[in-house]
Amino acid sequence: LENYVECCTCGRVSVRSERFLDVAVAVRGMAGLEAALDELLQGERLEGSSQYRCEPCGALVDALKGVRITSLPPVLSLQLRRFEFDLASLRRVKVNDRFAFPPTIDMRPFLHRLPASPATALPLPYRLSSVLVHSGGALGGHYYSYSRNPADGSWIKFDDTKITVVEYSEVEGAFGGQGGASAYMLV
């Protein structure tokens, strides 16, 4: 990942690269994974009392601050931000909003600055292999997972000592929006 701040006055870009184990995306207000990735990469404007001190300009200036995905690992883990701190109630809450995720996603559109070549025009598919689910509220609950069998593509539910083969439609039930069970990690 690459964190950046771009000065809106002189165009200078300050960049800090970092390694990552997973990418955390917002759930609240998002229809699904593609919308959350778009929102993550949109950046935020620093203005007013949040202005950025630009060294070349020698002043506080408006700036654009954000994150860019510059490369991807062989196995991509996406952490869905299902837990937040509510400043009004001063307590932790679970975001159980419906959040759709596809069985396969092309990550090519989310990569920054790919040099033009025939290879960069090809899709960069990531196939969903596991979904970790939390059932319950912000203060407690139960965890289980679904994993794709690499041999035949079937889905298996791992719930404590109970292991069962399930249809993908059950995995889609982890989108959330109803009850307290919802996905919080996609691999």
CSV table of C-alpha atoms in Angstrom, one decimal:
chain,number,residue,atom,x,y,z
A,1,LEU,CA,0.0,0.0,0.0
A,2,GLU,CA,1.0,3.5,-0.6
A,3,ASN,CA,-0.2,6.4,1.7
A,4,TYR,CA,0.0,9.8,0.0
A,5,VAL,CA,-0.7,13.5,0.6
A,6,GLU,CA,-0.9,15.7,-2.5
A,7,CYS,CA,-0.7,19.5,-2.2
A,8,CYS,CA,-3.5,21.2,-4.1
A,9,THR,CA,-1.3,24.3,-4.6
A,10,CYS,CA,2.0,23.1,-5.9
A,11,GLY,CA,1.2,19.5,-6.7
A,12,ARG,CA,3.9,18.0,-4.5
A,13,VAL,CA,3.1,14.4,-3.5
A,14,SER,CA,4.5,13.0,-0.2
A,15,VAL,CA,4.4,9.2,-0.3
A,16,ARG,CA,5.0,6.5,2.3
A,17,SER,CA,4.9,2.8,1.3
A,18,GLU,CA,3.9,0.1,3.7
A,19,ARG,CA,3.6,-3.7,3.6
A,20,PHE,CA,0.2,-5.1,4.5
A,21,LEU,CA,-1.3,-8.3,5.6
A,22,ASP,CA,-4.9,-7.4,4.9
A,23,VAL,CA,-6.9,-4.5,3.5
A,24,ALA,CA,-9.6,-3.1,5.8
A,25,VAL,CA,-12.7,-1.7,4.0
A,26,ALA,CA,-15.8,0.1,5.3
A,27,VAL,CA,-19.1,-1.7,5.6
A,28,ARG,CA,-21.4,1.0,6.7
A,29,GLY,CA,-23.2,2.6,3.8
A,30,MET,CA,-21.5,0.4,1.2
A,31,ALA,CA,-23.5,-1.9,-1.1
A,32,GLY,CA,-20.6,-4.4,-1.4
A,33,LEU,CA,-16.9,-5.0,-1.9
A,34,GLU,CA,-16.4,-3.1,-5.1
A,35,ALA,CA,-18.1,0.1,-3.7
A,36,ALA,CA,-16.0,-0.3,-0.5
A,37,LEU,CA,-12.7,-0.6,-2.5
A,38,ASP,CA,-13.7,2.5,-4.6
A,39,GLU,CA,-14.4,4.4,-1.4
A,40,LEU,CA,-11.1,3.3,0.2
A,41,LEU,CA,-9.1,4.6,-2.8
A,42,GLN,CA,-11.1,7.9,-3.2
A,43,GLY,CA,-9.0,9.9,-0.8
A,44,GLU,CA,-10.1,12.7,1.5
A,45,ARG,CA,-9.7,16.4,1.1
A,46,LEU,CA,-7.7,18.2,3.9
A,47,GLU,CA,-9.0,21.7,4.1
A,48,GLY,CA,-10.0,24.4,6.7
A,49,SER,CA,-8.8,23.4,10.1
A,50,SER,CA,-7.4,20.1,8.7
A,51,GLN,CA,-5.1,21.7,6.1
A,52,TYR,CA,-1.7,20.2,5.4
A,53,ARG,CA,1.7,21.9,5.9
A,54,CYS,CA,3.4,21.8,2.6
A,55,GLU,CA,7.2,22.2,2.9
A,56,PRO,CA,7.8,23.7,-0.7
A,57,CYS,CA,4.8,26.1,-0.2
A,58,GLY,CA,5.9,27.0,3.3
A,59,ALA,CA,2.3,27.2,4.4
A,60,LEU,CA,-0.9,25.4,5.4
A,61,VAL,CA,-2.6,24.3,2.2
A,62,ASP,CA,-5.6,22.2,1.0
A,63,ALA,CA,-4.4,18.7,0.1
A,64,LEU,CA,-5.7,15.3,-0.9
A,65,LYS,CA,-4.8,12.5,1.4
A,66,GLY,CA,-5.4,8.8,0.6
A,67,VAL,CA,-4.1,5.3,0.0
A,68,ARG,CA,-3.2,3.5,-3.2
A,69,ILE,CA,-2.8,-0.2,-3.9
A,70,THR,CA,0.4,-0.6,-5.8
A,71,SER,CA,0.8,-4.4,-5.7
A,72,LEU,CA,-1.1,-7.4,-4.5
A,73,PRO,CA,-0.1,-10.5,-2.7
A,74,PRO,CA,-0.8,-14.0,-4.0
A,75,VAL,CA,-3.5,-14.4,-1.3
A,76,LEU,CA,-5.5,-11.3,-0.5
A,77,SER,CA,-7.2,-10.9,2.9
A,78,LEU,CA,-10.0,-8.3,3.1
A,79,GLN,CA,-11.1,-7.2,6.6
A,80,LEU,CA,-14.6,-5.9,6.7
A,81,ARG,CA,-14.9,-3.2,9.3
A,82,ARG,CA,-18.0,-4.6,11.1
A,83,PHE,CA,-17.1,-3.1,14.5
A,84,GLU,CA,-17.0,0.6,15.3
A,85,PHE,CA,-16.9,2.9,18.3
A,86,ASP,CA,-20.1,5.0,18.6
A,87,LEU,CA,-19.1,8.4,20.0
A,88,ALA,CA,-22.8,9.2,20.9
A,89,SER,CA,-23.2,6.2,23.1
A,90,LEU,CA,-19.5,5.8,24.0
A,91,ARG,CA,-19.7,2.1,23.2
A,92,ARG,CA,-18.6,-0.4,20.6
A,93,VAL,CA,-21.3,-1.4,18.1
A,94,LYS,CA,-21.5,-4.0,15.3
A,95,VAL,CA,-22.3,-2.9,11.8
A,96,ASN,CA,-24.6,-5.7,10.5
A,97,ASP,CA,-25.5,-3.8,7.2
A,98,ARG,CA,-25.9,-6.0,4.1
A,99,PHE,CA,-22.5,-6.1,2.3
A,100,ALA,CA,-22.3,-8.2,-0.9
A,101,PHE,CA,-19.1,-9.8,-2.1
A,102,PRO,CA,-18.6,-11.8,-5.3
A,103,PRO,CA,-17.1,-15.3,-5.6
A,104,THR,CA,-14.5,-13.8,-7.9
A,105,ILE,CA,-13.3,-10.2,-8.1
A,106,ASP,CA,-11.0,-8.6,-10.7
A,107,MET,CA,-8.6,-6.4,-8.7
A,108,ARG,CA,-6.9,-4.8,-11.8
A,109,PRO,CA,-9.2,-1.7,-11.7
A,110,PHE,CA,-8.1,-1.0,-8.1
A,111,LEU,CA,-4.3,-1.0,-8.7
A,112,HIS,CA,-2.6,2.3,-9.1
A,113,ARG,CA,-0.2,3.3,-11.9
A,114,LEU,CA,0.2,0.1,-13.9
A,115,PRO,CA,2.6,0.6,-16.8
A,116,ALA,CA,0.8,0.0,-20.1
A,117,SER,CA,1.5,-3.4,-21.6
A,118,PRO,CA,-0.5,-6.4,-22.9
A,119,ALA,CA,-0.2,-8.0,-19.4
A,120,THR,CA,-1.7,-5.0,-17.6
A,121,ALA,CA,-4.8,-5.2,-19.8
A,122,LEU,CA,-5.6,-8.7,-18.6
A,123,PRO,CA,-7.9,-9.2,-15.6
A,124,LEU,CA,-6.3,-9.9,-12.2
A,125,PRO,CA,-8.9,-12.3,-10.7
A,126,TYR,CA,-9.0,-13.2,-7.0
A,127,ARG,CA,-11.2,-16.2,-6.2
A,128,LEU,CA,-12.9,-16.2,-2.8
A,129,SER,CA,-11.6,-19.1,-0.8
A,130,SER,CA,-12.7,-18.5,2.8
A,131,VAL,CA,-15.3,-16.3,4.6
A,132,LEU,CA,-15.0,-15.8,8.4
A,133,VAL,CA,-18.3,-15.0,10.1
A,134,HIS,CA,-19.2,-13.4,13.4
A,135,SER,CA,-22.7,-14.1,14.8
A,136,GLY,CA,-23.7,-11.9,17.7
A,137,GLY,CA,-23.2,-8.4,18.9
A,138,ALA,CA,-20.2,-6.1,19.5
A,139,LEU,CA,-19.6,-7.4,23.0
A,140,GLY,CA,-19.6,-11.1,22.2
A,141,GLY,CA,-20.8,-13.8,19.9
A,142,HIS,CA,-19.8,-16.9,18.0
A,143,TYR,CA,-17.3,-17.4,15.1
A,144,TYR,CA,-17.4,-19.9,12.3
A,145,SER,CA,-16.1,-20.0,8.7
A,146,TYR,CA,-16.8,-21.2,5.2
A,147,SER,CA,-14.0,-22.5,3.0
A,148,ARG,CA,-14.0,-23.5,-0.7
A,149,ASN,CA,-12.7,-27.1,-1.3
A,150,PRO,CA,-9.9,-26.6,-3.8
A,151,ALA,CA,-10.4,-30.1,-5.2
A,152,ASP,CA,-14.0,-29.7,-6.4
A,153,GLY,CA,-15.0,-26.1,-5.6
A,154,SER,CA,-17.7,-27.1,-3.1
A,155,TRP,CA,-18.2,-25.0,0.1
A,156,ILE,CA,-17.6,-26.4,3.6
A,157,LYS,CA,-18.8,-24.8,6.8
A,158,PHE,CA,-16.6,-25.1,9.9
A,159,ASP,CA,-18.6,-24.5,13.1
A,160,ASP,CA,-16.7,-25.8,16.1
A,161,THR,CA,-16.7,-29.6,15.8
A,162,LYS,CA,-19.5,-29.6,13.2
A,163,ILE,CA,-18.2,-29.7,9.6
A,164,THR,CA,-20.8,-29.7,6.8
A,165,VAL,CA,-20.9,-29.3,3.0
A,166,VAL,CA,-23.1,-26.3,2.1
A,167,GLU,CA,-24.4,-24.5,-1.0
A,168,TYR,CA,-22.9,-21.2,-2.0
A,169,SER,CA,-26.3,-19.6,-1.3
A,170,GLU,CA,-25.6,-20.2,2.4
A,171,VAL,CA,-22.2,-18.4,2.1
A,172,GLU,CA,-24.2,-15.5,0.6
A,173,GLY,CA,-26.2,-15.5,3.8
A,174,ALA,CA,-23.1,-14.0,5.4
A,175,PHE,CA,-23.7,-10.8,3.5
A,176,GLY,CA,-25.4,-9.5,6.7
A,177,GLY,CA,-28.4,-7.3,6.9
A,178,GLN,CA,-30.6,-9.8,8.8
A,179,GLY,CA,-30.0,-11.4,12.1
A,180,GLY,CA,-26.6,-11.1,13.7
A,181,ALA,CA,-24.4,-13.2,11.5
A,182,SER,CA,-22.2,-11.4,9.0
A,183,ALA,CA,-18.9,-11.9,7.3
A,184,TYR,CA,-16.0,-9.9,8.7
A,185,MET,CA,-13.0,-11.4,6.8
A,186,LEU,CA,-12.7,-12.5,3.2
A,187,VAL,CA,-9.7,-14.5,1.9
